[in-house]
Tab-separated table of C-alpha atoms and ligand atoms in Angstrom:
chain	number	residue	atom	x	y	z
A	1	MET	CA	-57.008	-27.646	-19.801
A	2	SER	CA	-53.099	-27.108	-19.273
A	3	THR	CA	-51.780	-23.474	-18.207
A	4	ILE	CA	-49.112	-21.142	-20.486
A	5	TYR	CA	-47.426	-20.014	-17.509
A	6	LEU	CA	-45.899	-16.105	-18.351
A	7	ASP	CA	-45.944	-14.741	-14.796
A	8	TRP	CA	-42.167	-15.983	-14.016
A	9	ALA	CA	-41.328	-12.826	-12.905
A	10	ALA	CA	-43.836	-14.101	-9.401
A	11	THR	CA	-42.615	-17.002	-9.667
A	12	ALA	CA	-40.295	-19.168	-11.730
A	13	PRO	CA	-42.639	-22.903	-11.325
A	14	PRO	CA	-40.603	-24.982	-10.019
A	15	ASP	CA	-37.784	-26.970	-11.334
A	16	PRO	CA	-37.889	-30.738	-11.141
A	17	GLU	CA	-34.149	-31.155	-9.757
A	18	THR	CA	-34.323	-28.305	-7.090
A	19	ILE	CA	-37.538	-30.163	-5.491
A	20	GLU	CA	-35.793	-33.506	-5.476
A	21	GLU	CA	-32.713	-31.680	-4.372
A	22	HIS	CA	-34.790	-30.226	-1.629
A	23	ALA	CA	-36.815	-33.188	-1.019
A	24	ARG	CA	-32.880	-34.966	-0.211
A	25	VAL	CA	-31.918	-32.988	1.833
A	26	ALA	CA	-35.230	-32.434	3.491
A	27	ALA	CA	-35.097	-36.074	4.853
A	28	GLY	CA	-30.983	-36.871	4.576
A	29	ALA	CA	-29.638	-33.891	6.314
A	30	PHE	CA	-32.322	-33.116	8.748
A	31	GLY	CA	-29.203	-32.058	11.711
A	32	ASN	CA	-29.534	-29.141	13.434
A	33	PRO	CA	-25.809	-26.868	11.606
A	34	SER	CA	-25.593	-25.609	14.966
A	35	SER	CA	-25.306	-28.852	16.377
A	36	ASP	CA	-22.269	-31.087	17.239
A	37	HIS	CA	-23.453	-34.212	17.021
A	38	ALA	CA	-22.784	-36.170	13.119
A	39	ALA	CA	-26.071	-35.045	11.648
A	40	GLY	CA	-25.316	-31.388	12.670
A	41	LYS	CA	-22.185	-31.170	11.026
A	42	ALA	CA	-23.281	-32.880	8.158
A	43	ALA	CA	-25.938	-30.345	7.779
A	44	ARG	CA	-22.554	-27.837	8.037
A	45	GLU	CA	-20.770	-29.162	5.380
A	46	LEU	CA	-24.059	-29.054	3.194
A	47	LEU	CA	-24.869	-25.361	4.183
A	48	GLN	CA	-21.064	-24.246	4.366
A	49	SER	CA	-20.852	-25.562	0.823
A	50	ALA	CA	-24.113	-23.994	-0.225
A	51	ARG	CA	-22.854	-20.240	0.677
A	52	ILE	CA	-19.571	-21.126	-1.726
A	53	ARG	CA	-21.663	-22.396	-4.568
A	54	ALA	CA	-23.813	-19.230	-4.498
A	55	ALA	CA	-20.919	-16.921	-3.864
A	56	ARG	CA	-19.358	-18.561	-6.817
A	57	HIS	CA	-22.171	-16.915	-9.461
A	58	LEU	CA	-22.849	-13.873	-7.679
A	59	GLY	CA	-19.551	-12.436	-7.275
A	60	ALA	CA	-19.339	-12.971	-3.883
A	61	ARG	CA	-17.131	-13.938	-0.987
A	62	PRO	CA	-19.002	-17.038	0.919
A	63	GLU	CA	-18.863	-15.391	4.459
A	64	GLN	CA	-20.597	-11.900	2.302
A	65	VAL	CA	-23.387	-14.279	1.291
A	66	ILE	CA	-25.918	-14.711	3.591
A	67	PHE	CA	-29.239	-17.534	3.572
A	68	THR	CA	-32.543	-15.058	4.552
A	69	SER	CA	-35.993	-16.545	4.046
A	70	CYS	CA	-36.438	-14.277	1.255
A	71	GLY	CA	-36.369	-11.616	-1.214
A	72	THR	CA	-38.586	-9.286	0.925
A	73	GLU	CA	-36.252	-10.456	4.168
A	74	SER	CA	-32.874	-8.938	2.398
A	75	ASN	CA	-34.227	-5.935	1.523
A	76	ASN	CA	-36.012	-5.708	5.542
A	77	ILE	CA	-32.194	-6.610	7.301
A	78	VAL	CA	-30.042	-3.838	5.134
A	79	MET	CA	-32.774	-1.415	4.914
A	80	LEU	CA	-33.655	-1.223	8.886
A	81	SER	CA	-30.354	-1.413	9.806
A	82	LEU	CA	-30.683	2.365	9.505
A	83	LEU	CA	-33.061	1.779	12.297
A	84	LEU	CA	-29.938	0.988	14.801
A	85	ARG	CA	-28.115	5.425	13.983
A	86	LYS	CA	-27.919	6.564	17.194
A	87	ARG	CA	-28.383	9.703	14.481
A	88	THR	CA	-30.540	9.870	12.044
A	89	GLY	CA	-30.280	11.265	8.373
A	90	SER	CA	-31.999	10.666	4.818
A	91	VAL	CA	-31.802	7.967	2.229
A	92	VAL	CA	-32.236	8.071	-1.593
A	93	VAL	CA	-35.203	5.106	-2.727
A	94	SER	CA	-35.220	5.074	-6.230
A	95	GLY	CA	-39.987	5.591	-6.712
A	96	ILE	CA	-39.633	2.166	-9.252
A	97	GLU	CA	-38.840	-0.450	-6.068
A	98	HIS	CA	-40.984	-3.215	-5.472
A	99	PRO	CA	-42.820	-2.930	-2.159
A	100	SER	CA	-40.205	-4.545	0.491
A	101	VAL	CA	-37.133	-1.393	-1.004
A	102	PHE	CA	-40.544	0.619	-0.654
A	103	GLU	CA	-41.897	-0.044	2.339
A	104	PRO	CA	-39.304	-0.718	4.852
A	105	ALA	CA	-38.396	3.810	3.186
A	106	ARG	CA	-41.927	4.280	3.908
A	107	LEU	CA	-40.876	2.990	7.668
A	108	LEU	CA	-37.295	4.599	7.525
A	109	ALA	CA	-39.552	8.283	6.529
A	110	GLU	CA	-42.120	7.367	9.695
A	111	MET	CA	-39.419	7.343	11.492
A	112	GLY	CA	-37.717	10.893	11.456
A	113	PHE	CA	-35.256	9.820	8.418
A	114	ALA	CA	-35.297	12.447	5.618
A	115	VAL	CA	-36.840	9.841	1.968
A	116	ARG	CA	-36.128	10.896	-1.120
A	117	PHE	CA	-37.944	9.016	-3.356
A	118	VAL	CA	-37.024	9.906	-6.928
A	119	PRO	CA	-39.848	9.370	-9.934
A	120	ALA	CA	-38.223	7.649	-13.425
A	121	GLU	CA	-37.315	8.764	-16.569
A	122	ARG	CA	-40.155	7.723	-19.298
A	123	ASN	CA	-38.798	5.415	-20.210
A	124	GLY	CA	-38.812	3.793	-16.574
A	125	ILE	CA	-35.305	4.250	-16.226
A	126	VAL	CA	-33.333	6.345	-13.212
A	127	SER	CA	-31.272	8.918	-13.832
A	128	PRO	CA	-27.474	8.510	-12.503
A	129	ASP	CA	-27.427	12.557	-12.047
A	130	ARG	CA	-31.009	13.268	-10.267
A	131	LEU	CA	-30.098	10.146	-7.784
A	132	LEU	CA	-27.319	11.838	-6.710
A	133	GLN	CA	-28.638	15.236	-7.067
A	134	ALA	CA	-31.302	13.378	-3.828
A	135	VAL	CA	-27.679	13.329	-2.202
A	136	ASP	CA	-26.912	15.073	0.708
A	137	GLU	CA	-24.157	14.968	3.185
A	138	THR	CA	-26.746	13.435	6.108
A	139	THR	CA	-27.164	10.404	3.425
A	140	LEU	CA	-26.758	6.967	5.050
A	141	LEU	CA	-28.065	4.929	1.718
A	142	VAL	CA	-29.242	4.972	-1.602
A	143	ALA	CA	-31.130	2.230	-2.918
A	144	LEU	CA	-31.762	1.099	-6.894
A	145	MET	CA	-33.005	-2.352	-8.104
A	146	TYR	CA	-31.259	-4.010	-10.742
A	147	VAL	CA	-34.126	-4.503	-13.149
A	148	ASN	CA	-37.975	-3.311	-12.369
A	149	ASN	CA	-40.375	-6.503	-11.883
A	150	GLU	CA	-42.682	-4.748	-14.078
A	151	THR	CA	-41.113	-2.987	-16.598
A	152	GLY	CA	-37.142	-5.375	-17.243
A	153	ALA	CA	-35.675	-1.876	-16.908
A	154	ILE	CA	-32.256	-2.347	-16.521
A	155	GLN	CA	-30.902	0.167	-13.834
A	156	PRO	CA	-26.886	2.649	-14.092
A	157	VAL	CA	-26.077	0.389	-10.778
A	158	ARG	CA	-22.284	0.649	-12.625
A	159	GLU	CA	-23.011	4.159	-12.811
A	160	VAL	CA	-24.063	5.126	-9.492
A	161	ALA	CA	-21.809	2.717	-8.096
A	162	THR	CA	-18.368	4.576	-9.898
A	163	LEU	CA	-20.409	8.066	-8.925
A	164	LEU	CA	-20.624	7.433	-5.301
A	165	ALA	CA	-17.530	6.233	-4.908
A	166	GLU	CA	-16.515	9.196	-7.086
A	167	ARG	CA	-17.972	11.538	-4.323
A	168	ALA	CA	-16.692	9.922	-0.883
A	169	ARG	CA	-13.196	9.729	-2.951
A	170	THR	CA	-13.619	13.994	-3.138
A	171	GLY	CA	-13.847	14.022	0.866
A	172	GLY	CA	-18.084	12.628	1.094
A	173	ARG	CA	-19.210	10.669	2.811
A	174	PRO	CA	-18.969	6.611	2.256
A	175	ILE	CA	-22.685	6.196	1.698
A	176	HIS	CA	-24.071	2.891	1.606
A	177	LEU	CA	-25.738	1.585	-1.717
A	178	HIS	CA	-28.140	-1.245	-2.214
A	179	SER	CA	-29.052	-3.191	-4.608
A	180	ASP	CA	-32.614	-5.619	-5.082
A	181	CYS	CA	-31.256	-7.809	-7.369
A	182	VAL	CA	-33.876	-10.390	-7.297
A	183	GLN	CA	-35.573	-9.919	-10.807
A	184	ALA	CA	-31.789	-10.103	-11.970
A	185	LEU	CA	-29.837	-13.658	-11.229
A	186	GLY	CA	-30.739	-15.717	-13.760
A	187	LYS	CA	-31.669	-13.395	-15.483
A	188	LEU	CA	-28.043	-11.253	-16.450
A	189	PRO	CA	-24.282	-11.324	-14.950
A	190	VAL	CA	-24.823	-10.457	-11.432
A	191	ASP	CA	-21.673	-9.790	-9.950
A	192	CYS	CA	-21.769	-7.920	-7.026
A	193	SER	CA	-18.010	-6.514	-6.563
A	194	ALA	CA	-17.547	-5.639	-9.734
A	195	LEU	CA	-21.326	-3.734	-9.499
A	196	GLY	CA	-20.100	-1.775	-7.227
A	197	LEU	CA	-22.850	-2.488	-4.641
A	198	ASP	CA	-22.668	-2.821	-0.445
A	199	SER	CA	-25.674	-5.384	-0.429
A	200	ALA	CA	-27.504	-6.250	-2.407
A	201	SER	CA	-30.912	-9.110	-2.501
A	202	PHE	CA	-31.507	-12.354	-4.085
A	203	SER	CA	-34.705	-15.361	-4.130
A	204	GLY	CA	-34.488	-18.530	-4.593
A	205	HIS	CA	-38.216	-19.137	-6.198
A	206	LYS	CA	-37.542	-16.788	-8.661
A	207	LEU	CA	-35.426	-18.870	-9.969
A	208	GLY	CA	-37.657	-22.259	-10.068
A	209	ALA	CA	-36.365	-22.798	-6.507
A	210	PRO	CA	-39.187	-23.597	-3.567
A	211	ARG	CA	-39.491	-21.519	-1.178
A	212	GLY	CA	-37.861	-20.544	2.256
A	213	CYS	CA	-34.718	-19.012	0.974
A	214	GLY	CA	-33.485	-15.360	-0.243
A	215	LEU	CA	-30.289	-14.172	-0.052
A	216	LEU	CA	-28.665	-11.156	0.963
A	217	TYR	CA	-24.498	-10.040	-0.489
A	218	LEU	CA	-23.544	-8.126	2.009
A	219	LYS	CA	-19.802	-6.124	1.455
A	220	ARG	CA	-19.846	-5.601	4.849
A	221	PRO	CA	-21.131	-6.775	7.916
A	222	LEU	CA	-23.700	-4.948	9.296
A	223	VAL	CA	-26.051	-4.381	12.786
A	224	PRO	CA	-29.336	-5.860	11.837
A	225	LEU	CA	-32.135	-5.528	13.841
A	226	TYR	CA	-32.947	-8.893	14.303
A	227	ARG	CA	-31.402	-11.349	18.019
A	228	GLY	CA	-31.349	-14.823	18.263
A	229	GLY	CA	-28.883	-17.605	18.315
A	230	GLY	CA	-26.021	-16.030	15.891
A	231	GLN	CA	-26.938	-17.786	13.784
A	232	GLU	CA	-25.602	-16.431	9.544
A	233	SER	CA	-23.139	-13.808	11.509
A	234	ASP	CA	-25.662	-12.746	13.870
A	235	LEU	CA	-26.723	-11.411	10.238
A	236	ARG	CA	-30.519	-13.646	10.231
A	237	PRO	CA	-30.428	-15.530	13.254
A	238	GLY	CA	-32.238	-18.914	13.692
A	239	THR	CA	-32.565	-22.172	12.141
A	240	GLU	CA	-31.463	-22.627	8.661
A	241	ASN	CA	-34.163	-23.011	5.936
A	242	LEU	CA	-31.051	-26.375	5.270
A	243	PRO	CA	-33.086	-27.688	1.984
A	244	ALA	CA	-34.096	-24.502	0.807
A	245	ILE	CA	-30.287	-23.393	0.890
A	246	CYS	CA	-29.791	-25.987	-0.771
A	247	ALA	CA	-31.695	-26.100	-3.715
A	248	THR	CA	-31.722	-22.127	-3.855
A	249	ALA	CA	-27.432	-22.965	-4.213
A	250	LEU	CA	-28.715	-25.491	-6.556
A	251	ALA	CA	-30.794	-23.410	-8.939
A	252	ILE	CA	-28.545	-20.566	-8.876
A	253	GLU	CA	-26.238	-23.285	-10.524
A	254	ARG	CA	-28.062	-24.555	-13.004
A	255	HIS	CA	-30.198	-21.378	-14.026
A	256	ALA	CA	-26.642	-19.313	-14.200
A	257	ALA	CA	-27.029	-20.373	-16.971
A	258	ALA	CA	-29.810	-18.494	-18.087
A	259	ALA	CA	-27.770	-14.673	-16.903
A	260	GLY	CA	-25.691	-15.724	-20.267
A	261	ALA	CA	-25.178	-14.527	-23.641
A	262	GLU	CA	-26.515	-17.625	-25.838
A	263	GLY	CA	-29.523	-17.348	-21.909
A	264	ARG	CA	-30.111	-13.761	-22.916
A	265	ALA	CA	-29.991	-13.516	-26.554
A	266	ARG	CA	-32.454	-17.105	-26.574
A	267	ALA	CA	-34.808	-14.655	-23.510
A	268	ALA	CA	-34.450	-11.611	-26.544
A	269	ASP	CA	-35.178	-13.970	-29.547
A	270	LEU	CA	-38.985	-14.807	-28.005
A	271	LYS	CA	-39.178	-11.225	-26.346
A	272	GLY	CA	-38.759	-10.078	-29.981
A	273	LEU	CA	-41.585	-12.384	-31.056
A	274	LEU	CA	-43.862	-11.533	-28.546
A	275	ILE	CA	-43.374	-7.555	-29.141
A	276	GLU	CA	-43.925	-8.682	-32.787
A	277	ARG	CA	-46.845	-10.497	-32.994
A	278	ILE	CA	-48.789	-7.701	-29.499
A	279	GLY	CA	-47.441	-5.186	-32.308
A	280	SER	CA	-49.698	-6.090	-34.303
A	281	ILE	CA	-52.709	-5.893	-32.311
A	282	GLU	CA	-54.783	-2.705	-32.684
A	283	GLY	CA	-54.411	-0.665	-28.963
A	284	HIS	CA	-51.312	-1.851	-28.438
A	285	ARG	CA	-49.120	0.136	-25.945
A	286	PHE	CA	-46.167	-0.963	-24.774
A	287	ILE	CA	-44.397	0.387	-21.795
A	288	PRO	CA	-42.591	2.367	-22.165
A	289	PRO	CA	-42.453	2.565	-25.779
A	290	GLU	CA	-38.184	1.972	-25.803
A	291	VAL	CA	-38.542	-2.149	-25.389
A	292	GLU	CA	-39.015	-1.507	-29.579
A	293	THR	CA	-36.654	1.011	-29.505
A	294	GLU	CA	-34.281	0.867	-27.388
A	295	PRO	CA	-34.210	-3.894	-26.673
A	296	GLU	CA	-30.695	-3.411	-24.547
A	297	ARG	CA	-32.106	-1.449	-21.733
A	298	TYR	CA	-34.853	-3.765	-21.040
A	299	SER	CA	-34.239	-7.379	-19.271
A	300	PRO	CA	-35.786	-9.760	-22.236
A	301	PHE	CA	-38.216	-11.622	-19.382
A	302	ILE	CA	-40.143	-8.593	-19.184
A	303	LEU	CA	-43.079	-7.118	-21.307
A	304	ASN	CA	-45.455	-4.470	-20.235
A	305	VAL	CA	-48.406	-3.704	-22.695
A	306	ALA	CA	-51.334	-1.782	-22.360
A	307	PHE	CA	-54.841	-2.230	-24.702
A	308	PRO	CA	-56.050	1.598	-22.678
A	309	PRO	CA	-58.948	1.544	-22.144
A	310	MET	CA	-59.671	-2.078	-20.980
A	311	PRO	CA	-58.074	-2.309	-17.188
A	312	GLY	CA	-55.622	-4.864	-16.934
A	313	GLU	CA	-57.491	-6.685	-14.436
A	314	VAL	CA	-59.785	-7.389	-17.299
A	315	LEU	CA	-57.261	-9.143	-19.581
A	316	VAL	CA	-55.278	-11.144	-16.978
A	317	ARG	CA	-58.514	-12.765	-16.560
A	318	LEU	CA	-59.238	-12.957	-20.399
A	319	MET	CA	-56.369	-14.554	-20.976
A	320	ASN	CA	-56.830	-16.606	-17.249
A	321	ASP	CA	-59.777	-18.050	-18.764
A	322	ARG	CA	-57.525	-18.912	-22.039
A	323	GLY	CA	-55.188	-21.136	-20.054
A	324	TYR	CA	-52.620	-18.797	-20.118
A	325	ALA	CA	-50.999	-16.933	-16.094
A	326	ILE	CA	-49.904	-13.592	-16.397
A	327	SER	CA	-50.205	-10.652	-14.184
A	328	THR	CA	-50.777	-7.127	-13.497
A	329	GLY	CA	-47.741	-6.016	-12.963
A	330	SER	CA	-46.202	-6.379	-9.135
A	331	ALA	CA	-48.400	-9.933	-7.531
A	332	CYS	CA	-46.798	-8.687	-4.104
A	333	SER	CA	-47.985	-4.885	-4.526
A	334	ALA	CA	-51.218	-6.416	-6.582
A	335	ARG	CA	-53.684	-7.141	-4.180
A	336	LYS	CA	-53.090	-4.157	-2.541
A	337	GLN	CA	-54.162	-2.049	-5.678
A	338	LYS	CA	-50.874	-0.398	-5.161
A	339	HIS	CA	-49.368	-1.114	-8.293
A	340	LEU	CA	-49.704	1.902	-9.862
A	341	ARG	CA	-46.770	3.290	-7.917
A	342	VAL	CA	-44.336	2.399	-10.370
A	343	LEU	CA	-45.452	2.912	-14.154
A	344	GLN	CA	-46.575	6.585	-12.102
A	345	ALA	CA	-42.975	6.910	-10.503
A	346	MET	CA	-41.815	7.093	-14.592
A	347	GLY	CA	-44.634	8.924	-15.370
A	348	VAL	CA	-47.227	6.247	-16.884
A	349	ASP	CA	-50.812	8.557	-16.295
A	350	HIS	CA	-53.557	6.405	-14.253
A	351	ASP	CA	-55.347	5.338	-17.274
A	352	LEU	CA	-52.517	3.908	-19.257
A	353	ALA	CA	-50.952	2.539	-15.311
A	354	PHE	CA	-54.497	1.090	-14.615
A	355	SER	CA	-54.686	-1.241	-18.177
A	356	ALA	CA	-51.380	-2.398	-17.519
A	357	ILE	CA	-49.624	-6.220	-18.117
A	358	ARG	CA	-47.208	-8.346	-17.381
A	359	VAL	CA	-45.647	-10.564	-19.647
A	360	SER	CA	-42.639	-12.445	-18.077
A	361	THR	CA	-40.320	-16.106	-19.642
A	362	GLY	CA	-39.196	-17.740	-18.569
A	363	TYR	CA	-36.189	-20.990	-18.484
A	364	THR	CA	-38.903	-23.619	-20.266
A	365	THR	CA	-40.726	-20.465	-22.143
A	366	THR	CA	-41.232	-21.873	-25.649
A	367	ARG	CA	-41.564	-20.469	-29.113
A	368	ALA	CA	-44.766	-21.772	-29.662
A	369	GLU	CA	-46.730	-20.765	-26.521
A	370	ILE	CA	-45.409	-16.997	-28.027
A	371	GLU	CA	-47.753	-17.769	-31.084
A	372	ALA	CA	-50.355	-19.452	-28.451
A	373	PHE	CA	-51.209	-16.772	-26.848
A	374	SER	CA	-50.627	-13.091	-28.983
A	375	ALA	CA	-52.940	-15.471	-30.585
A	376	ASP	CA	-54.925	-16.048	-27.688
A	377	LEU	CA	-54.839	-12.314	-26.803
A	378	ALA	CA	-55.517	-10.893	-30.200
A	379	ARG	CA	-59.119	-12.115	-29.950
A	380	ALA	CA	-59.303	-11.621	-26.545
A	381	VAL	CA	-58.501	-7.663	-27.281
A	382	ALA	CA	-61.035	-8.431	-29.990
A	383	SER	CA	-63.737	-9.734	-28.681
A	384	LEU	CA	-64.368	-7.267	-26.495
A	385	PRO	CA	-67.476	-4.392	-26.839
A	386	ALA	CA	-65.663	-1.232	-29.640
A	387	PRO	CA	-65.082	2.146	-26.772
A	388	ALA	CA	-63.589	-0.417	-24.671
A	389	ARG	CA	-61.338	-0.529	-27.307
A	390	ARG	CA	-60.651	3.566	-28.368
B	401	LIG	N1	-37.633	-7.692	-5.618
B	401	LIG	C1	-38.251	-7.386	-6.796
B	401	LIG	C2	-37.732	-7.157	-7.554
B	401	LIG	C3	-39.037	-8.508	-7.279
B	401	LIG	O1	-39.420	-8.642	-7.919
B	401	LIG	C4	-39.239	-9.471	-5.290
B	401	LIG	C5	-41.084	-10.024	-5.571
B	401	LIG	O2	-41.375	-10.334	-6.587
B	401	LIG	C6	-38.991	-9.272	-4.136
B	401	LIG	C7	-38.126	-8.507	-4.167
B	401	LIG	C8	-38.972	-10.359	-3.124
B	401	LIG	O3	-39.089	-11.277	-2.756
B	401	LIG	P1	-39.865	-12.794	-2.219
B	401	LIG	O4	-40.465	-13.080	-2.916
B	401	LIG	O5	-38.377	-13.616	-2.267
B	401	LIG	O6	-39.975	-11.818	-1.603
């Protein structure tokens, strides 16, 4: 039985062209980019070309793009760089962040920083005013993701950047604004400079590149915890994973189109179909309900829905048995049973959060797949004993 893959927010299926690029670079450009011989020089040129190509799609200058191993590492580099500050201060983090921001924030709290988690509103979107109210003269960093990985809610990153800039203009201390843009790249236009970000994280495998390459946008260099051979301007030392880097640059080029109006319209069409079909299944609850009434505020690639009191895990298993890959939420936290945190941070009660499933699409998803999935989902829900559907 072939699987219909609707878990793109966890990872994208491999894009054959990026896999080929990975193999080509691994075999043909194996030199260490730091070496002085011809093989090293060839690798160095490829590395720089990948940086230039990626930067072009991120609204960044090439020297502002650092290659890392994944989105998690990019987030950690920024968050944990605060540990080297002479004095602790406060950090303001949205309550709906991915664990790769949330957990470093908790570590900062253990190390004496005053960490303030700001919940989202019930529509899954963080209020810029509430975020700013948590900021004070001791605040060093604000972290607000661009697209939430569980609900697809698009966060007001640009507005927060404007408010922080205004605050700095009227005498406040400049505050670093970091945004986890992992679920935005290839899905929405991301222009780090126009968004007013100081730093942003990205991940290649969400775009069809093989694992092993993340990116970090840094408006200005920072002092990271890592020490080593000086690669990546000392920000992420360690021999560069050139095959994954080149594959990621290609994936960004190939799928930046998905972030354009046409790609988004295609995804919105599929999501509209999904909402229409699931909307006719008895007992459905979209999380948040505004995905139906204000679709433009949510990524067209992610839909969260629940059929309480059926546990999301059970539905994921039932759908897996029928040949569909979906998930209960963030793949990274699902196994740690922490996946209710994000939905609860937007006021969703425990029982509804416990029932949530996430359906996420990508550039090869078709209407036929959505139709088949929706019909099988209706059958799976109907197959449950009546009390489970009440
Ligand atoms: N941030 C968000 C919003 C994510 O969805 C993910 C992956 O699920 C990450 C960060 C982590 O990215 P990576 O898997 O590259 O470490």
